[in-house]
């Protein structure tokens, strides 16, 4: 049972974490994140970095698709723009890593705003197709603009260096990627406490009346696309530093679908949902893989038998979410929270 | 109303058509400063279409709309909202994904300055502006409209009457100079209607906001309006004080069909009392 939640001031009521208990949990979570690299194996650090990169990209996609209602299937291609921007900056310009990441974000934001232009005319499936078309164009550019992207051979990226420290292994990169993921999520959460976030949601819910209420649709739709793409650009830049090689195949179209699935599984229009969705989509295949590994001594040719099963189970899990929990993991989470707030008086 | 003040809103020769269908035909009227002006007329007369032209959602074929003497024809809807043209919608247009409080706050959008960068950082400018807005919404609007108990509810969970009230709250958050209400009491019971009438009069008297409303409830119109414009098949057929207009046989025929005119007149007088 949660007590003492009556608010004293409007400021307290508008805070992101409105109780001390919540703040304590958050502190514990951050402490765990800091301690994690010193306890975890290389494999888990690798997974943590990948999850954090996905969290950034998924949070961005949720802003444009979940909160603003503009379906985008271009998030992977946008990540590609960011990754190539970093690769180019590292190999041709030699500029510092943090600056490269910022530049990757800004460049991708500009591309995203351009790709978002059709959203002023079309919605839903039509917009989805328009964004697919844009990603095909971007892939074509990745594969053919040799002087910048080195064509199908791709670009090798040197390790990131920050203040003279080389971030080569996941252990070191973790301390770059995780804080950026944290800031990205915080920025998105802040956004929806202000007029900008409200404008996005208004556009999603009823764009015509939003306009009559004072929201310029053109500006805000493009802003939403640009912001989502900024997130994708930073995520793509980190991806380049993480995998150290960028090719046109690095960001296939199914990767965009992966991100879309993540916001649906996690929860459309929910910040927490973006995190949960990214974690779920990245980790569940791994967990299933580990399951197969555990089962393999027990079963002759387990890998051959269970690998397809793994893919099928993953698919079924996603379908299960669509059917049984359309509001995603975030909704399950808030149901659990509600249960504990009232417990033991009501269940 | 003495009618000598400059009208806050003037509609001159407004015409609107959808394909071959003439919806508005040379409509002209003025909304005096500080008045409650009502537009009445049978279903499909074009009342909501006038509102849509004024908000900039429909583009009229001909005519001018002057707001405080300025022709707002070329302005996009958000610009008109920023000038102080606030409205509610006949079929309630609240944002389902937001709480009551956020719906109301949204109304202030055009008057706020928080930029994207401010919003992402929150602390500093964005926070200051949000806190100021919150205080004002709480003290001036939520208290006034008696909706304290629902501020954190999602709008989807509200009754029809409360939704109408939240829409009024959102329009008030727009810092209106003129408040356009499209059927503010449609579908409300007696008590809710009386509350709404009281709110409308308070807005006019305490906030000094001019009201333009479309309404079918003749009782309400006789009670609170200063000036009535009667529309039939997209044309203005009468305009004046409520009592004059309802005594006009043309109006009675058009508005109420060809019934027993005397009985209908009695009904007007009864409801007006
Ligand atoms: N967007 C549109 N496209 C086509 N026809 C329209 C459109 N909007 C309104 N109309 C037509 O214009 C006429 C007037 O409609 P309007 O909604 O303005 O009437 P109203 O006076 O508000 O009626 P009510 O009392 O039923 O609300 C109707 O015949 C309607 O069908
Ligand atoms: Mg109407």
XYZ file of C-alpha atoms and ligand atoms in Angstrom:
652
model
C 0.000 0.000 0.000
C 1.352 3.376 -0.997
C 0.507 6.229 1.323
C 1.385 9.882 1.673
C 0.990 10.670 -2.021
C -1.174 13.756 -1.598
C 0.735 16.506 -3.385
C 1.840 19.654 -1.597
C 2.849 21.724 -4.588
C 2.246 21.760 -8.312
C 5.980 21.279 -8.816
C 5.893 18.049 -6.824
C 2.864 16.934 -8.798
C 4.637 17.556 -12.098
C 7.854 15.748 -11.129
C 8.933 12.696 -13.131
C 9.352 10.616 -10.012
C 6.849 11.841 -7.537
C 7.581 9.790 -4.429
C 10.674 9.097 -2.423
C 10.135 5.390 -2.933
C 10.284 5.882 -6.695
C 13.384 8.014 -6.350
C 15.016 5.364 -4.197
C 14.283 2.675 -6.800
C 15.704 4.894 -9.480
C 18.861 5.471 -7.434
C 19.226 1.732 -6.928
C 18.782 1.128 -10.647
C 21.484 3.662 -11.519
C 23.833 2.160 -8.908
C 23.271 -1.267 -10.463
C 23.985 0.121 -13.922
C 27.283 1.571 -12.683
C 28.276 -1.635 -10.893
C 27.185 -3.913 -13.745
C 30.352 -3.741 -15.909
C 32.498 -4.754 -12.939
C 30.456 -7.871 -12.353
C 29.303 -8.948 -15.788
C 31.113 -11.062 -18.343
C 32.157 -9.720 -21.736
C 29.098 -11.361 -23.310
C 26.621 -9.627 -21.011
C 28.398 -6.318 -21.452
C 28.125 -6.761 -25.179
C 24.395 -7.417 -24.816
C 23.951 -4.444 -22.482
C 25.560 -2.118 -25.005
C 23.393 -3.447 -27.792
C 20.250 -3.103 -25.671
C 21.182 0.487 -24.807
C 21.720 1.368 -28.474
C 18.335 -0.139 -29.254
C 16.730 1.764 -26.383
C 17.851 5.038 -27.977
C 16.536 4.115 -31.394
C 13.262 2.677 -30.101
C 12.651 5.726 -27.903
C 13.077 7.881 -30.985
C 10.709 5.772 -33.052
C 8.160 5.852 -30.259
C 8.217 9.663 -30.339
C 7.215 9.825 -33.989
C 5.082 6.697 -34.260
C 3.794 6.037 -30.749
C 3.285 9.625 -29.606
C 2.754 11.566 -32.822
C 0.947 8.789 -34.698
C 3.129 8.947 -37.813
C 4.056 5.416 -38.815
C 7.703 5.235 -39.817
C 9.489 2.240 -41.253
C 12.676 4.179 -41.845
C 14.304 4.008 -38.426
C 17.002 1.498 -39.485
C 17.918 3.508 -42.558
C 18.179 6.609 -40.355
C 20.523 4.697 -38.071
C 22.521 3.948 -41.185
C 22.824 7.672 -41.913
C 24.161 8.219 -38.392
C 26.552 5.281 -38.664
C 27.963 6.483 -41.978
C 28.254 10.014 -40.627
C 30.382 8.755 -37.749
C 32.396 6.497 -40.053
C 33.082 9.412 -42.387
C 33.966 11.796 -39.576
C 36.309 9.284 -37.961
C 38.106 8.206 -41.126
C 38.146 11.406 -43.181
C 37.971 14.236 -40.650
C 39.344 12.778 -37.451
C 37.042 14.866 -35.280
C 36.350 13.911 -31.624
C 33.853 11.117 -30.949
C 31.290 13.128 -28.988
C 31.237 15.782 -31.675
C 30.846 13.070 -34.319
C 27.876 11.610 -32.501
C 26.236 15.017 -32.228
C 26.885 15.682 -35.903
C 25.487 12.242 -36.778
C 22.332 13.093 -34.829
C 21.921 16.491 -36.468
C 22.559 15.245 -39.989
C 20.101 12.394 -39.513
C 17.558 14.827 -38.078
C 17.799 16.869 -41.268
C 17.347 13.746 -43.397
C 14.441 12.664 -41.194
C 12.674 15.992 -41.583
C 12.996 15.609 -45.336
C 11.633 12.066 -45.276
C 8.814 13.279 -43.038
C 7.471 15.725 -45.605
C 4.910 13.256 -47.025
C 3.376 13.003 -43.528
C 1.741 16.347 -44.192
C -0.397 14.717 -46.855
C -0.667 11.042 -46.026
C -1.162 8.950 -42.931
C -1.171 5.343 -41.769
C -0.239 2.728 -44.335
C 0.416 5.301 -47.035
C 2.924 7.075 -44.858
C 4.504 3.738 -43.928
C 5.006 2.994 -47.614
C 6.446 6.480 -48.193
C 8.992 5.915 -45.424
C 9.852 2.493 -46.895
C 10.482 4.168 -50.223
C 12.758 6.666 -48.506
C 14.728 3.913 -46.828
C 15.203 2.186 -50.175
C 16.617 5.421 -51.545
C 18.917 5.748 -48.536
C 20.138 2.166 -48.996
C 20.840 2.898 -52.604
C 22.907 5.878 -51.533
C 24.781 3.787 -48.932
C 25.676 1.229 -51.590
C 26.588 3.611 -54.372
C 28.035 6.842 -53.038
C 31.524 5.351 -53.100
C 33.515 8.435 -52.157
C 31.671 8.704 -48.846
C 30.391 5.223 -48.037
C 32.996 3.151 -49.854
C 30.180 1.297 -51.615
C 29.341 -2.299 -50.803
C 32.748 -2.849 -49.179
C 31.765 -0.522 -46.368
C 33.920 1.472 -43.944
C 36.011 0.270 -41.018
C 35.654 2.581 -38.062
C 38.489 3.164 -35.600
C 37.575 2.875 -31.929
C 36.017 5.895 -30.272
C 38.385 8.056 -28.272
C 37.109 10.363 -25.569
C 39.570 12.633 -23.756
C 42.411 10.430 -24.928
C 40.840 7.226 -23.658
C 40.269 4.572 -26.288
C 36.872 2.904 -26.017
C 37.508 -0.370 -27.776
C 35.987 -3.140 -25.706
C 32.351 -3.278 -24.605
C 33.515 -2.598 -21.044
C 34.724 0.864 -22.039
C 32.004 1.587 -24.568
C 29.406 0.791 -21.939
C 30.392 3.998 -20.161
C 29.693 6.003 -23.307
C 26.587 4.218 -24.539
C 24.696 3.825 -21.304
C 24.832 7.474 -20.200
C 23.716 8.527 -23.682
C 20.814 6.074 -23.543
C 19.944 7.448 -20.138
C 19.989 11.043 -21.410
C 17.914 10.098 -24.448
C 15.205 8.548 -22.325
C 15.279 11.447 -19.883
C 14.976 13.939 -22.739
C 11.970 12.099 -24.137
C 10.331 11.897 -20.729
C 10.862 15.635 -20.250
C 9.450 16.392 -23.660
C 6.073 14.983 -22.694
C 5.835 17.268 -19.692
C 5.838 20.322 -21.981
C 3.828 21.952 -24.734
C 5.865 20.192 -27.433
C 4.974 16.721 -26.210
C 1.331 17.699 -25.815
C 1.301 18.999 -29.361
C 2.641 15.651 -30.631
C -0.046 13.685 -28.808
C -2.731 16.092 -30.010
C -1.621 15.524 -33.587
C -1.853 11.778 -33.069
C -5.310 11.924 -31.511
C -7.044 14.478 -33.765
C -4.845 16.398 -36.064
C -7.541 18.636 -37.546
C -8.740 20.004 -34.252
C -5.138 20.293 -33.031
C -4.587 22.802 -35.807
C -7.627 24.852 -34.837
C -6.348 24.847 -31.246
C -3.143 26.555 -32.308
C -0.721 23.801 -33.327
C 0.962 24.289 -36.707
C 0.853 20.757 -38.136
C 3.659 21.252 -40.628
C 6.157 22.372 -38.042
C 5.304 19.772 -35.439
C 5.107 16.760 -37.728
C 8.498 17.576 -39.182
C 9.854 18.294 -35.719
C 8.704 14.892 -34.569
C 10.328 13.180 -37.531
C 13.522 15.163 -37.033
C 13.703 14.332 -33.350
C 13.064 10.623 -33.912
C 15.772 10.688 -36.555
C 18.152 12.505 -34.251
C 17.764 9.605 -31.820
C 18.297 7.141 -34.674
C 21.377 9.042 -35.826
C 22.984 8.952 -32.388
C 22.069 5.270 -32.007
C 23.531 4.565 -35.455
C 26.705 6.459 -34.588
C 27.109 4.404 -31.421
C 26.383 1.297 -33.477
C 29.310 2.239 -35.739
C 31.646 2.631 -32.753
C 30.357 -0.624 -31.326
C 30.616 -2.899 -34.384
C 33.461 -0.916 -35.973
C 32.412 -1.631 -39.533
C 29.549 -0.075 -41.467
C 28.250 -1.592 -44.691
C 25.020 -1.167 -46.646
C 23.912 -4.520 -45.163
C 24.326 -3.265 -41.610
C 20.898 -1.672 -41.555
C 18.547 -3.936 -43.466
C 14.873 -3.154 -43.786
C 13.902 -5.898 -41.303
C 15.788 -3.909 -38.693
C 13.156 -1.152 -39.095
C 10.453 -3.731 -38.544
C 12.350 -4.901 -35.474
C 12.071 -1.362 -34.045
C 8.420 -1.083 -34.917
C 7.782 -4.429 -33.214
C 9.677 -3.153 -30.172
C 7.374 -0.156 -29.684
C 4.308 -2.325 -30.170
C 5.506 -4.979 -27.744
C 6.762 -2.383 -25.284
C 3.865 0.038 -25.544
C 3.062 2.685 -28.147
C 3.225 6.166 -26.724
C 4.991 5.100 -23.547
C 8.527 6.017 -22.544
C 8.813 3.006 -20.298
C 7.408 0.928 -23.129
C 10.312 1.978 -25.359
C 12.792 0.639 -22.836
C 10.906 -2.568 -22.157
C 10.324 -3.153 -25.863
C 13.983 -2.685 -26.712
C 15.048 -5.010 -23.906
C 12.484 -7.628 -24.879
C 13.229 -7.631 -28.581
C 16.984 -7.760 -28.026
C 17.128 -10.169 -25.140
C 14.406 -12.727 -25.796
C 16.135 -14.269 -28.831
C 19.316 -14.483 -26.731
C 17.529 -16.060 -23.810
C 15.952 -18.566 -26.170
C 19.396 -19.247 -27.610
C 20.715 -19.933 -24.131
C 17.730 -22.216 -23.580
C 18.701 -24.152 -26.677
C 22.280 -24.330 -25.358
C 21.076 -25.775 -22.063
C 18.934 -28.331 -23.844
C 21.599 -29.435 -26.306
C 23.423 -31.975 -24.090
C 20.076 -33.627 -23.414
C 19.052 -33.956 -27.015
C 21.031 -35.187 -29.957
C 21.210 -32.516 -32.693
C 19.394 -30.066 -30.398
C 20.759 -27.090 -32.277
C 19.374 -28.328 -35.580
C 15.989 -29.096 -34.047
C 15.623 -26.205 -31.636
C 16.978 -23.293 -33.662
C 13.904 -23.048 -35.854
C 11.745 -23.563 -32.771
C 13.470 -20.561 -31.212
C 12.508 -18.335 -34.120
C 8.954 -19.615 -34.020
C 8.633 -19.071 -30.265
C 9.873 -15.505 -30.681
C 7.314 -14.905 -33.406
C 4.526 -16.369 -31.312
C 5.491 -14.190 -28.355
C 5.149 -11.086 -30.506
C 1.785 -12.192 -31.880
C 0.717 -12.959 -28.322
C 1.420 -9.384 -27.333
C -0.510 -7.941 -30.227
C -3.523 -10.063 -29.380
C -3.554 -10.180 -25.602
C -1.825 -6.999 -24.513
C -2.167 -4.373 -27.213
C -0.909 -1.723 -24.780
C 2.324 -3.631 -24.401
C 4.689 -4.463 -21.596
C 4.328 -0.978 -20.123
C 0.681 -1.749 -19.349
C 1.576 -5.044 -17.691
C 4.110 -3.162 -15.615
C 1.601 -0.548 -14.477
C -0.869 -3.294 -13.588
C 1.758 -4.892 -11.365
C 2.461 -1.514 -9.768
C -1.197 -0.860 -9.117
C -1.449 -4.244 -7.477
C 1.330 -3.405 -5.040
C 0.052 0.100 -4.333
C -3.212 -1.272 -3.079
C -1.879 -4.466 -1.586
C -2.868 -5.905 0.850
C -6.199 -4.122 0.948
C -7.399 -4.910 -2.493
C -6.228 -7.320 -5.121
C -25.803 45.782 -25.295
C -26.204 49.160 -26.867
C -24.732 48.064 -30.183
C -22.591 51.160 -30.587
C -19.302 49.465 -29.706
C -17.077 48.198 -32.447
C -17.880 44.577 -33.289
C -15.103 42.192 -32.308
C -15.942 39.910 -35.197
C -17.537 40.769 -38.520
C -18.567 38.333 -41.201
C -19.212 39.940 -44.591
C -20.758 38.194 -47.577
C -19.496 34.754 -46.658
C -20.226 32.037 -49.241
C -19.179 28.415 -49.077
C -19.890 25.473 -51.343
C -18.956 21.808 -51.443
C -19.034 20.779 -55.063
C -22.482 21.833 -56.221
C -23.875 22.088 -52.703
C -24.195 25.690 -51.567
C -23.752 25.611 -47.834
C -23.427 29.324 -47.092
C -24.807 32.062 -49.276
C -23.770 35.664 -48.682
C -23.830 35.425 -44.906
C -23.161 38.669 -43.024
C -23.411 39.442 -39.349
C -21.466 41.143 -36.602
C -20.616 40.062 -33.086
C -20.646 43.094 -30.767
C -17.837 43.404 -28.237
C -18.783 41.850 -24.899
C -22.001 40.280 -26.169
C -23.386 36.791 -26.164
C -24.358 36.308 -29.796
C -26.265 33.201 -30.778
C -26.569 31.628 -34.197
C -29.694 29.537 -34.536
C -31.269 27.654 -37.388
C -32.557 24.230 -38.369
C -30.288 21.222 -38.774
C -28.015 21.532 -41.769
C -28.524 25.306 -42.024
C -24.754 25.849 -42.059
C -24.071 26.976 -38.491
C -21.095 24.722 -37.875
C -19.801 25.610 -41.328
C -19.681 29.278 -40.284
C -17.580 28.291 -37.265
C -15.310 26.248 -39.494
C -14.803 29.215 -41.807
C -14.020 31.473 -38.862
C -11.469 29.006 -37.446
C -9.901 28.686 -40.871
C -10.696 25.023 -41.265
C -12.957 25.666 -44.294
C -11.922 28.080 -47.036
C -14.894 30.190 -48.068
C -15.586 30.786 -51.755
C -16.252 34.459 -51.162
C -16.517 36.955 -48.342
C -14.420 38.371 -45.547
C -14.010 37.663 -41.886
C -12.771 40.604 -39.858
C -11.426 40.033 -36.380
C -10.887 43.271 -34.467
C -11.035 45.030 -37.798
C -8.382 42.854 -39.465
C -9.159 40.524 -42.364
C -8.064 37.101 -41.134
C -8.804 35.381 -44.451
C -5.168 34.636 -45.303
C -4.288 33.318 -41.815
C -3.825 29.629 -41.087
C -5.873 28.126 -38.242
C -3.032 28.169 -35.658
C -2.460 31.876 -36.292
C -6.164 32.565 -35.769
C -6.058 30.594 -32.522
C -3.092 32.662 -31.380
C -5.051 35.862 -32.072
C -7.659 34.797 -29.522
C -10.247 32.884 -31.539
C -11.059 29.927 -29.325
C -13.742 27.331 -29.911
C -15.359 24.114 -28.846
C -16.664 21.473 -31.216
C -20.173 20.141 -31.762
C -18.985 16.539 -31.541
C -16.428 17.042 -28.780
C -12.840 16.938 -29.950
C -10.844 16.114 -26.849
C -7.583 14.196 -27.042
C -8.221 10.704 -25.769
C -4.598 9.915 -25.011
C -4.274 12.770 -22.528
C -5.586 13.507 -19.068
C -8.080 16.289 -18.444
C -5.274 18.502 -17.168
C -3.135 17.974 -20.276
C -6.093 18.591 -22.540
C -6.670 21.928 -20.842
C -2.975 22.839 -20.879
C -2.842 22.103 -24.581
C -5.132 25.063 -25.167
C -2.353 27.418 -24.120
C 0.047 26.087 -26.755
C 0.092 29.106 -29.042
C 0.930 31.459 -26.181
C 3.909 29.481 -24.885
C 7.563 29.779 -25.828
C 9.207 26.503 -24.792
C 11.441 25.363 -27.650
C 12.363 21.781 -28.470
C 15.700 22.163 -26.725
C 14.086 23.706 -23.640
C 11.630 20.816 -23.582
C 14.308 18.115 -23.722
C 16.222 19.720 -20.844
C 13.070 20.711 -18.969
C 14.882 22.384 -16.087
C 14.992 26.103 -16.584
C 12.739 27.787 -19.071
C 10.374 24.900 -19.818
C 9.785 24.154 -16.171
C 9.128 27.782 -15.307
C 6.599 28.127 -18.085
C 4.885 24.848 -17.246
C 4.589 25.741 -13.566
C 3.122 29.120 -14.377
C 0.622 27.469 -16.694
C -0.260 24.838 -14.128
C -0.941 27.448 -11.475
C -3.107 29.491 -13.787
C -5.050 26.500 -15.060
C -5.670 25.313 -11.521
C -6.645 28.656 -10.056
C -8.499 30.284 -12.901
C -9.993 27.433 -14.876
C -10.249 24.186 -12.932
C -11.625 25.876 -9.816
C -13.967 28.039 -11.834
C -15.470 25.149 -13.793
C -15.559 22.873 -10.747
C -13.602 20.044 -12.307
C -10.990 19.546 -9.578
C -12.014 15.956 -9.010
C -11.331 14.823 -12.572
C -8.104 16.641 -13.399
C -5.991 13.508 -13.579
C -8.558 11.309 -15.289
C -8.239 10.251 -18.910
C -10.956 12.021 -20.891
C -12.303 8.717 -22.207
C -13.634 7.912 -18.738
C -15.771 11.074 -18.456
C -19.497 11.565 -18.911
C -20.741 13.563 -21.865
C -21.562 16.615 -19.774
C -18.139 16.671 -18.170
C -16.425 16.307 -21.525
C -18.245 19.405 -22.747
C -17.045 21.186 -19.651
C -13.438 20.097 -20.233
C -13.679 21.363 -23.787
C -14.820 24.719 -22.454
C -11.877 24.643 -20.046
C -9.469 24.003 -22.897
C -10.959 26.863 -24.914
C -10.577 29.162 -21.892
C -6.908 28.166 -21.644
C -6.495 29.591 -25.163
C -6.740 33.140 -23.752
C -9.777 33.789 -25.901
C -10.938 37.190 -27.021
C -13.901 35.535 -28.617
C -15.175 32.161 -27.508
C -17.092 30.140 -30.077
C -19.261 27.416 -28.591
C -20.865 24.895 -30.922
C -23.969 23.573 -29.146
C -22.581 23.838 -25.610
C -25.600 22.225 -23.948
C -26.674 19.672 -26.563
C -27.436 16.356 -24.918
C -27.242 17.776 -21.408
C -29.821 17.385 -18.678
C -31.520 20.323 -17.012
C -28.995 20.689 -14.224
C -25.963 20.439 -16.502
C -27.557 22.997 -18.823
C -28.056 25.432 -15.956
C -24.430 25.000 -14.871
C -23.238 25.636 -18.390
C -25.420 28.763 -18.708
C -23.912 30.076 -15.498
C -20.372 29.395 -16.735
C -21.031 31.137 -20.035
C -22.396 34.228 -18.305
C -19.469 34.252 -15.866
C -16.983 34.023 -18.694
C -18.655 36.957 -20.367
C -18.936 39.084 -17.252
C -15.836 38.201 -15.250
C -13.397 37.421 -18.026
C -14.777 40.016 -20.432
C -14.801 37.498 -23.254
C -17.210 37.869 -26.151
C -19.260 34.750 -26.840
C -20.501 33.448 -30.160
C -22.554 30.307 -29.833
C -24.576 27.934 -31.905
C -27.413 26.405 -29.964
C -30.762 24.684 -30.424
C -31.984 25.109 -26.853
C -34.312 28.111 -27.178
C -34.657 28.420 -23.420
C -30.938 28.959 -23.049
C -30.845 31.406 -25.940
C -33.665 33.514 -24.559
C -31.972 33.479 -21.150
C -28.436 34.434 -21.930
C -28.035 35.877 -25.405
C -27.995 39.566 -26.301
C -28.102 39.143 -30.015
C -29.444 36.364 -32.256
C -28.666 35.558 -35.883
C -31.047 33.171 -37.642
C -29.749 31.018 -40.432
C -31.804 28.953 -42.860
C -30.431 27.066 -45.866
C -27.161 28.958 -45.578
C -28.766 32.404 -45.520
C -29.342 34.883 -42.729
C -33.089 35.387 -42.502
C -33.233 37.530 -39.395
C -31.043 39.128 -36.764
C -31.690 41.133 -33.630
C -32.608 40.851 -29.977
C -33.903 37.433 -28.923
C -37.442 38.650 -28.369
C -37.627 40.394 -31.763
C -36.239 37.428 -33.597
C -38.535 34.873 -32.062
C -41.522 37.028 -32.825
C -40.627 37.084 -36.494
C -43.023 34.796 -38.401
C -40.366 33.994 -41.042
C -38.147 32.675 -38.313
C -40.849 30.630 -36.737
C -41.731 29.077 -40.070
C -38.151 28.351 -41.016
C -36.835 27.283 -37.722
C -39.686 25.264 -36.399
C -41.336 24.093 -39.559
C -44.933 24.845 -40.500
C -46.615 24.003 -37.219
C -49.070 25.976 -35.180
C -47.245 29.285 -35.066
C -49.117 30.656 -32.065
C -48.410 27.592 -29.969
C -44.750 27.822 -30.814
C -44.707 31.495 -29.881
C -46.207 30.610 -26.532
C -43.530 27.991 -26.093
C -40.813 30.551 -26.679
C -42.336 32.915 -24.165
C -42.796 30.123 -21.638
C -39.227 29.001 -21.881
C -37.916 32.510 -21.814
C -39.626 33.293 -18.532
N -16.994 18.956 -45.187
C -18.196 18.916 -45.802
N -18.341 18.320 -46.999
C -19.535 18.285 -47.613
N -20.663 18.831 -47.118
C -20.585 19.442 -45.922
C -19.355 19.516 -45.199
N -19.571 20.186 -44.044
C -20.872 20.497 -44.036
N -21.497 20.060 -45.161
C -22.881 20.245 -45.493
O -23.219 21.574 -45.236
C -24.515 21.683 -44.692
C -24.436 22.471 -43.422
O -23.744 21.723 -42.460
P -23.469 22.267 -41.009
O -22.746 21.193 -40.267
O -22.813 23.579 -41.108
O -24.921 22.433 -40.414
P -25.398 22.882 -38.982
O -26.226 24.073 -39.145
O -24.266 22.961 -38.057
O -26.354 21.661 -38.585
P -26.607 20.961 -37.184
O -27.615 21.758 -36.468
O -27.141 19.620 -37.565
O -25.300 20.879 -36.504
C -25.035 20.274 -44.544
O -25.864 20.007 -45.632
C -23.799 19.440 -44.581
O -24.079 18.182 -45.137
Mg -23.623 21.961 -36.434
